Amino acid sequence: MLKLYNTLSRKKEEFSPLGDNVTMYSCGPTVYNYAHIGNMRAYIFMDSVRRVLSYNGYKLKGMMNVTDVGHLVSDADEGEDKLVKAGREAGLTPLQIAEKYTGAFFADLAKLNINSPEIIEKASDHIDSMLDLVYNLLDKGYAYRTNDGIYFDIAKFPTYGALSRQKLDENIAGARVDVNSEKRHPADFALWKNAPKEHIMQWPSRFGQGYPGWHIECSAMGMKFLGESFDIHTGGVDHIPIHHENEIAQSEAATGKTAVKYWMHGEFMQVEGGKMSKSLGNVYTISQLGDMGYSPMDFRYFCLNTHYRKKLNFTFEALGGAKTAYDRLINLLLEHKAGGNKLDEGQKAAYKSEFLAAVNDDINIPMALGLLWTMLKSLFSRDIYDLALNFDRVFGLGFESAVVLKEAKRTEKARANDGCIDGGAGDPLPQGVSDLLEQRSLARKNKDFAQSDKLRGEIAALGFTVLDTKDGQTIKRG
Ligand code: AMP
Ligand code: ZN
């Protein structure tokens, strides 16, 4: 039974979808810059939810928006549009900015084995749907007009604040009085803003030229593609108090229905215990990590090791640890692939059900990884390799291709090693011996001395003596 933590109830709830397909909306990127590793943590979380659902046999209808208009520098309707600002600074149009960073974003998703949702839509393609929603809210009396645009009247929606557990009469996050003195409540938010003549992105409406607020985009697009009520909505914890609160208010005021059954939020990634910020110079991208020698799978493994509802502190030391662990994992998988032991059916079923119980407990991937390690440290068995590949449908850590790559590298190395008896002076080593040597070197690296001794015995049986020196292993015939 799959259980998901619902931010709305602050409880783990049993998952039961509204229809045949699981409908899931994920707030997508605002494409004004390269996505950073914190953003990527958010999408690895989205991907894990999707993978667990698929593993449970559900068919997915997921969607992600790409915000290319309306997201102002502050979430609370202040400042310039982020894309307009980035365009002005780079001497490009907002459209060029959007194209550049949308491309880079999806390239990063692919590198990280994040399966893109089934539906991807740009906000600027759906201005009509957003306007329809604004008209609807005005007609129903949930919105009002001011001199700079149309605002949502939160006092008309008494449950406003339920997701973030804030009361209307308290200081609501994101509330700003000074933005527009005509606002009825400081936390009323813009649905539509009038565009001054020089504003680059603007569209005609009943109220003249303008552009949509950021929040209305997710309500309008979610409803359009997934229906008035859908199963799951994901985003980062920063979205809880403003963006998602506003989304609930807009959607539910317009339709009178519950918009989302399960609200799921991923915790933030911090860097060296603090906020990631450009001014601190600690905002990294996947490409930058790549240049420093950390692969996308090293980073993915690093993220998966911490539950999505816990803060994750990024340090290069921790990423380095993840890299070593991932490498070790692939080496062990390689041994299992060639392993001769058999698991009995009961053991296989037990591993599988333990795995399912972990991932179905609110996507507990760290626990599932723990189980994988326990499995890999037992007898070398092809059955374990097969189970690991099955689990990798959820992990998405590219086990199969990484193992193939490693095998190819080993073969290459073994060939290069041939002729290295006694430091290179003797006859070429038989392939089987160099393979065993390679495995033994790995076992020693992993401090698996029992395995290392066993391999020494196997090498001896083939007529060679292996000696350990401070520079590693050397081998002598006889
Ligand atoms: P944005 O492009 O700013 O709209 O953000 C895209 C996604 O990344 C959103 O779901 C945010 O909640 C999430 N996000 C932003 N910063 C971080 C961070 N430091 N850690 C985790 N998620 C983040
Ligand atoms: Zn959104």
XYZ file of C-alpha atoms and ligand atoms in Angstrom:
502
model
C 0.000 0.000 0.000
C 1.452 3.342 -1.109
C 1.442 6.142 1.436
C 2.242 9.745 0.635
C 2.742 12.645 3.019
C 0.127 15.291 2.273
C 1.219 18.816 3.213
C -2.440 19.779 3.546
C -3.164 17.268 6.333
C 0.443 17.044 7.608
C -0.019 13.282 7.568
C 0.982 10.273 5.553
C -2.140 9.206 3.684
C -2.981 6.073 1.800
C -2.808 6.819 -1.910
C -5.895 6.181 -3.969
C -6.180 7.954 -7.317
C -9.291 9.767 -8.514
C -9.354 7.970 -11.863
C -7.588 5.324 -13.916
C -4.516 7.428 -14.619
C -2.650 9.245 -11.899
C -2.816 12.951 -12.660
C 0.131 14.921 -11.327
C 1.146 18.550 -11.738
C 4.671 19.738 -11.016
C 5.590 23.380 -10.866
C 8.241 23.792 -13.504
C 11.193 26.132 -13.849
C 11.187 29.844 -14.467
C 13.504 29.876 -17.448
C 15.496 33.052 -16.919
C 18.753 31.413 -15.872
C 20.469 28.032 -15.670
C 18.778 25.755 -13.168
C 20.981 25.137 -10.141
C 21.544 21.952 -8.198
C 18.830 22.934 -5.672
C 16.279 23.143 -8.483
C 17.516 19.773 -9.706
C 16.924 18.278 -6.285
C 13.293 19.372 -6.675
C 12.986 17.563 -10.005
C 14.768 14.432 -8.779
C 12.097 14.382 -6.063
C 9.349 14.751 -8.684
C 10.957 11.949 -10.682
C 11.118 9.668 -7.633
C 7.398 10.125 -7.003
C 6.659 9.357 -10.641
C 8.932 6.303 -10.643
C 7.376 4.887 -7.468
C 3.907 5.325 -8.954
C 4.979 3.534 -12.145
C 6.654 0.788 -10.120
C 3.305 0.245 -8.410
C 1.711 -0.222 -11.821
C -0.035 3.130 -12.095
C -0.261 4.831 -15.462
C 0.829 8.442 -15.280
C -0.486 11.618 -16.738
C 1.981 14.144 -15.431
C 2.409 17.712 -16.444
C 4.936 20.446 -15.941
C 4.653 24.085 -16.848
C 7.545 26.170 -18.088
C 7.244 29.684 -16.709
C 8.263 32.105 -19.434
C 6.092 35.001 -18.326
C 4.638 36.562 -15.215
C 7.082 35.442 -12.519
C 8.152 38.712 -10.976
C 11.403 39.195 -9.130
C 9.474 38.813 -5.874
C 6.799 36.131 -5.529
C 4.587 38.843 -4.002
C 3.906 40.724 -7.240
C 6.832 43.062 -6.943
C 9.544 44.116 -9.336
C 10.234 43.262 -12.916
C 9.353 40.059 -14.755
C 12.374 37.743 -14.271
C 12.671 37.013 -18.002
C 12.390 40.637 -19.015
C 15.127 41.547 -16.544
C 17.428 38.718 -17.709
C 16.807 39.707 -21.340
C 17.601 43.343 -20.716
C 20.833 42.412 -18.975
C 21.923 40.009 -21.739
C 20.752 42.097 -24.686
C 18.275 39.381 -25.707
C 14.493 39.208 -26.013
C 12.537 37.350 -23.288
C 11.734 34.719 -25.926
C 15.423 34.148 -26.660
C 16.114 33.924 -22.937
C 13.303 31.396 -22.516
C 14.524 29.243 -25.413
C 18.092 29.201 -24.216
C 17.339 28.201 -20.638
C 14.473 25.838 -21.462
C 16.880 23.867 -23.654
C 19.499 23.793 -20.922
C 16.925 22.720 -18.338
C 15.691 19.698 -20.285
C 19.264 18.724 -21.134
C 20.002 18.634 -17.387
C 16.888 16.526 -16.709
C 18.043 14.016 -19.322
C 21.564 13.847 -17.879
C 20.104 13.127 -14.448
C 17.793 10.349 -15.753
C 14.761 12.429 -14.794
C 11.879 11.263 -16.949
C 10.037 14.314 -18.229
C 6.329 14.461 -17.455
C 4.007 13.436 -20.272
C 2.789 17.000 -20.850
C 5.102 20.021 -20.941
C 3.529 23.391 -21.673
C 4.806 26.942 -21.800
C 2.846 29.555 -19.874
C 2.910 32.043 -22.752
C 0.943 29.567 -24.916
C -2.004 29.590 -22.503
C -2.746 33.241 -21.787
C -6.347 32.752 -23.004
C -7.033 30.060 -20.396
C -5.554 32.261 -17.692
C -7.744 35.168 -18.770
C -10.838 32.918 -18.767
C -10.071 32.049 -15.186
C -9.595 35.710 -14.254
C -12.960 36.603 -15.857
C -14.597 33.717 -14.017
C -13.199 34.906 -10.661
C -14.333 38.469 -11.341
C -17.826 37.262 -12.320
C -18.070 35.224 -9.119
C -16.944 38.168 -6.992
C -13.630 36.647 -5.881
C -11.564 39.275 -7.661
C -11.533 43.037 -7.948
C -9.990 45.693 -10.110
C -7.394 48.262 -9.011
C -5.461 50.853 -10.942
C -2.667 48.399 -11.755
C -4.532 45.162 -12.368
C -6.925 42.522 -11.070
C -6.455 41.109 -7.571
C -7.787 38.062 -5.762
C -9.806 38.951 -2.672
C -8.560 36.442 -0.099
C -11.175 37.492 2.468
C -13.790 35.911 0.166
C -12.051 32.572 0.453
C -12.252 31.735 4.152
C -9.966 28.711 4.021
C -7.118 30.811 2.588
C -3.967 29.837 4.465
C -4.975 26.213 5.154
C -2.007 24.706 3.331
C 0.575 26.770 5.180
C -1.543 26.950 8.341
C -1.647 30.735 8.432
C -4.683 32.696 9.596
C -6.085 35.545 7.543
C -5.736 38.024 10.377
C -2.110 37.099 10.999
C 0.861 38.387 9.105
C 0.609 36.259 6.001
C 3.832 35.387 4.189
C 4.235 37.384 1.020
C 1.780 40.031 2.153
C 2.880 43.518 1.155
C 0.782 46.613 1.824
C 3.007 49.035 0.051
C 2.781 47.431 -3.407
C -0.692 48.693 -4.093
C -2.641 50.794 -1.602
C -5.927 49.835 -3.263
C -5.530 46.245 -2.149
C -8.209 45.182 0.308
C -5.938 42.823 2.217
C -2.123 42.964 2.176
C -1.999 39.326 1.032
C -4.382 39.832 -1.906
C -2.389 38.861 -4.980
C -2.341 39.883 -8.624
C -4.181 37.731 -11.151
C -3.515 40.103 -14.013
C -1.417 43.226 -14.299
C -1.856 46.158 -16.610
C 1.119 46.541 -18.915
C 2.684 49.899 -19.412
C 3.312 50.634 -23.119
C 7.003 49.758 -22.941
C 6.391 46.383 -21.246
C 7.755 43.768 -23.660
C 5.362 40.912 -22.923
C 1.731 41.952 -23.069
C -1.573 40.577 -24.286
C -5.006 42.112 -24.935
C -7.759 41.549 -22.362
C -11.091 43.023 -21.323
C -9.077 45.423 -19.195
C -6.687 46.501 -21.917
C -3.112 45.310 -22.499
C -1.578 43.304 -19.696
C 0.132 40.154 -18.533
C -0.791 37.358 -16.127
C 0.314 36.915 -12.536
C 2.569 33.935 -11.891
C 0.153 31.931 -9.723
C -2.765 31.987 -12.171
C -0.624 30.134 -14.688
C -0.468 26.943 -12.640
C -4.193 27.023 -11.832
C -5.187 27.577 -15.450
C -2.798 25.054 -16.945
C -3.420 22.383 -14.330
C -7.164 22.603 -14.876
C -6.838 22.661 -18.629
C -4.671 19.563 -18.920
C -5.479 17.506 -15.829
C -9.031 18.556 -14.990
C -10.621 20.576 -12.205
C -9.520 18.008 -9.616
C -6.336 16.032 -9.924
C -4.350 13.645 -7.760
C -0.923 15.035 -6.917
C 0.735 18.423 -6.998
C 4.474 18.740 -6.349
C 6.796 21.674 -5.766
C 9.434 22.950 -3.388
C 8.614 23.924 0.216
C 9.091 27.572 -0.768
C 5.847 27.281 -2.744
C 3.683 26.354 0.227
C 2.954 29.778 1.740
C 2.319 31.879 -1.363
C 2.292 30.145 -4.716
C 0.319 27.041 -3.775
C -1.903 28.823 -1.296
C -2.857 31.173 -4.117
C -3.304 28.323 -6.543
C -5.770 26.603 -4.226
C -7.704 29.840 -3.713
C -7.975 30.607 -7.434
C -8.835 27.091 -8.574
C -11.272 26.202 -5.823
C -13.025 29.587 -5.889
C -13.535 29.172 -9.628
C -14.733 25.557 -9.667
C -16.102 24.938 -6.177
C -14.174 21.646 -6.196
C -11.129 20.384 -4.353
C -8.297 21.127 -6.765
C -5.674 18.658 -5.540
C -5.929 15.500 -3.452
C -2.275 15.160 -2.358
C 0.049 18.142 -2.015
C 3.694 17.077 -1.899
C 6.648 19.349 -1.232
C 10.374 18.732 -1.444
C 12.666 20.279 1.159
C 15.461 22.591 0.135
C 19.071 21.926 -0.617
C 21.450 24.152 1.280
C 25.103 24.771 0.599
C 27.528 24.491 3.502
C 24.564 24.810 5.869
C 23.272 28.060 4.397
C 21.238 29.513 1.607
C 22.376 29.137 -1.971
C 22.851 32.495 -3.493
C 24.683 34.065 -6.366
C 26.194 36.721 -4.131
C 27.792 34.023 -1.970
C 29.153 32.345 -5.102
C 27.756 28.980 -4.042
C 25.222 28.337 -6.795
C 26.364 25.388 -8.888
C 24.920 23.783 -11.994
C 25.097 20.168 -13.093
C 27.534 21.178 -15.859
C 29.824 22.883 -13.370
C 29.847 19.780 -11.184
C 30.669 17.794 -14.328
C 33.665 20.032 -15.008
C 34.840 19.303 -11.473
C 34.673 15.564 -12.083
C 31.292 14.716 -10.536
C 28.936 12.907 -12.870
C 25.157 13.446 -12.949
C 24.749 9.985 -11.363
C 27.094 10.946 -8.501
C 24.815 13.916 -7.860
C 21.635 11.887 -8.234
C 22.957 9.308 -5.787
C 23.859 12.123 -3.386
C 20.276 13.461 -3.550
C 18.594 10.068 -3.242
C 20.454 9.350 -0.031
C 18.409 11.923 1.869
C 14.635 11.695 2.176
C 12.867 14.367 0.149
C 11.269 15.942 3.251
C 14.630 16.520 4.921
C 16.960 19.414 4.260
C 19.981 18.333 2.278
C 23.265 20.050 2.958
C 25.473 20.184 -0.097
C 29.219 20.062 0.514
C 31.920 18.876 -1.832
C 33.025 16.449 0.843
C 29.568 14.861 0.914
C 29.353 14.819 -2.883
C 32.779 13.180 -2.981
C 31.494 10.542 -0.544
C 28.520 9.921 -2.829
C 30.823 9.575 -5.814
C 32.957 6.954 -4.049
C 29.865 5.088 -2.877
C 28.287 5.097 -6.338
C 31.492 3.804 -7.879
C 31.701 1.069 -5.280
C 28.097 0.173 -5.919
C 28.738 -0.279 -9.632
C 31.839 -2.393 -8.908
C 29.806 -4.627 -6.633
C 27.064 -4.915 -9.241
C 29.683 -6.052 -11.708
C 30.752 -8.814 -9.319
C 27.157 -9.889 -8.824
C 26.548 -9.956 -12.558
C 29.221 -12.645 -12.792
C 28.296 -14.197 -9.439
C 27.625 -17.943 -9.330
C 25.456 -18.162 -6.182
C 21.699 -18.612 -6.360
C 19.021 -16.989 -4.246
C 16.021 -19.069 -3.349
C 12.616 -17.795 -4.430
C 11.606 -16.940 -0.873
C 14.671 -14.744 -0.407
C 14.043 -12.965 -3.696
C 10.418 -12.302 -2.773
C 11.466 -11.052 0.659
C 13.923 -8.537 -0.843
C 11.273 -7.357 -3.286
C 8.636 -6.829 -0.674
C 11.090 -5.062 1.616
C 11.981 -2.758 -1.248
C 8.346 -2.031 -2.045
C 7.556 -1.350 1.604
C 10.387 1.217 1.724
C 9.517 3.128 -1.424
C 5.807 2.978 -0.632
C 6.424 4.536 2.753
C 6.295 8.107 1.462
C 8.990 7.500 -1.168
C 11.644 6.380 1.292
C 14.438 6.004 -1.251
C 17.246 6.204 1.364
C 15.787 3.152 3.070
C 15.538 1.324 -0.260
C 19.184 2.170 -0.950
C 20.084 0.754 2.467
C 18.423 -2.501 1.483
C 20.304 -2.512 -1.811
C 23.620 -2.231 0.050
C 22.687 -5.077 2.387
C 21.883 -7.206 -0.623
C 25.072 -6.307 -2.448
C 27.219 -7.201 0.548
C 25.913 -10.750 0.652
C 27.054 -13.636 -1.589
C 27.842 -12.724 -5.179
C 24.794 -13.732 -7.152
C 23.387 -12.932 -10.566
C 19.945 -12.949 -8.908
C 20.988 -9.971 -6.830
C 22.175 -8.188 -9.933
C 18.776 -8.792 -11.542
C 16.966 -7.532 -8.450
C 19.132 -4.403 -8.412
C 18.193 -3.670 -12.019
C 14.551 -4.086 -11.067
C 14.970 -1.623 -8.179
C 16.753 0.761 -10.499
C 13.408 1.388 -12.184
C 12.821 3.516 -9.082
C 16.367 4.714 -8.346
C 17.074 5.745 -11.929
C 20.790 5.442 -11.229
C 21.667 3.952 -14.610
C 22.981 0.674 -13.148
C 22.876 -1.342 -16.342
C 24.755 1.106 -18.534
C 27.253 1.943 -15.780
C 28.053 -1.764 -15.361
C 28.512 -2.246 -19.119
C 30.814 0.762 -19.200
C 32.807 -0.556 -16.281
C 33.133 -3.970 -17.898
C 34.484 -2.379 -21.047
C 36.993 -0.371 -19.015
C 38.148 -3.436 -17.136
C 38.688 -5.393 -20.307
C 40.748 -2.532 -21.642
C 42.738 -2.317 -18.444
C 43.236 -6.063 -18.242
C 44.650 -6.001 -21.761
C 46.957 -3.172 -20.787
C 47.951 -5.171 -17.701
C 48.925 -8.215 -19.732
C 52.669 -8.454 -19.621
C 52.915 -6.758 -16.276
C 54.131 -9.759 -14.338
C 56.892 -8.710 -11.982
C 56.449 -5.123 -12.959
C 56.192 -5.817 -16.658
C 59.134 -8.120 -17.335
C 57.458 -11.489 -17.797
C 54.977 -13.228 -20.113
C 51.464 -11.819 -20.588
C 49.000 -12.734 -17.812
C 46.142 -15.053 -18.716
C 42.864 -13.134 -18.936
C 41.299 -15.043 -16.027
C 44.215 -14.111 -13.756
C 44.123 -10.431 -14.607
C 40.357 -10.419 -13.984
C 40.888 -11.968 -10.560
C 43.639 -9.460 -9.810
C 41.326 -6.621 -10.721
C 38.587 -8.014 -8.458
C 41.064 -8.446 -5.645
C 42.267 -4.877 -5.971
C 38.632 -3.790 -5.661
C 38.020 -6.022 -2.645
C 41.069 -4.516 -0.931
C 39.912 -1.020 -1.748
C 36.582 -1.908 -0.147
C 38.435 -3.406 2.834
C 36.757 -6.731 2.101
C 39.737 -8.784 3.273
C 37.868 -12.087 3.353
C 37.091 -11.673 -0.325
C 40.649 -10.548 -1.028
C 42.057 -13.700 0.622
C 39.615 -15.874 -1.264
C 40.744 -14.318 -4.542
C 44.385 -14.834 -3.594
C 43.548 -18.526 -3.257
C 41.851 -18.599 -6.642
C 44.846 -16.889 -8.242
C 47.165 -19.416 -6.571
C 45.065 -22.241 -7.986
C 45.835 -20.862 -11.461
C 49.564 -21.056 -10.700
C 50.375 -17.495 -9.627
C 51.426 -15.870 -6.360
C 50.140 -12.468 -5.541
C 52.082 -10.174 -3.209
C 50.908 -6.950 -1.629
C 53.363 -4.073 -1.702
C 52.980 -0.444 -0.783
C 52.392 0.273 -4.490
C 49.631 -2.332 -4.802
C 49.661 -5.940 -5.962
C 52.443 -7.650 -7.849
C 52.215 -11.142 -9.215
C 54.729 -13.962 -9.833
C 54.335 -17.157 -11.715
C 54.482 -20.183 -9.428
P 12.069 28.239 -9.889
O 12.709 28.027 -11.244
O 12.740 29.290 -9.088
O 10.585 28.458 -10.002
O 12.292 26.906 -9.066
C 12.093 25.641 -9.616
C 11.912 24.609 -8.520
O 13.077 24.491 -7.719
C 10.788 24.938 -7.558
O 10.036 23.748 -7.326
C 11.494 25.373 -6.291
O 10.742 25.079 -5.157
C 12.747 24.533 -6.350
N 13.904 25.070 -5.614
C 14.433 26.308 -5.684
N 15.525 26.414 -4.882
C 15.700 25.201 -4.301
C 16.663 24.646 -3.359
N 17.664 25.358 -2.861
N 16.492 23.354 -2.984
C 15.488 22.604 -3.488
N 14.558 23.057 -4.353
C 14.664 24.338 -4.766
Zn 3.338 26.523 -9.949
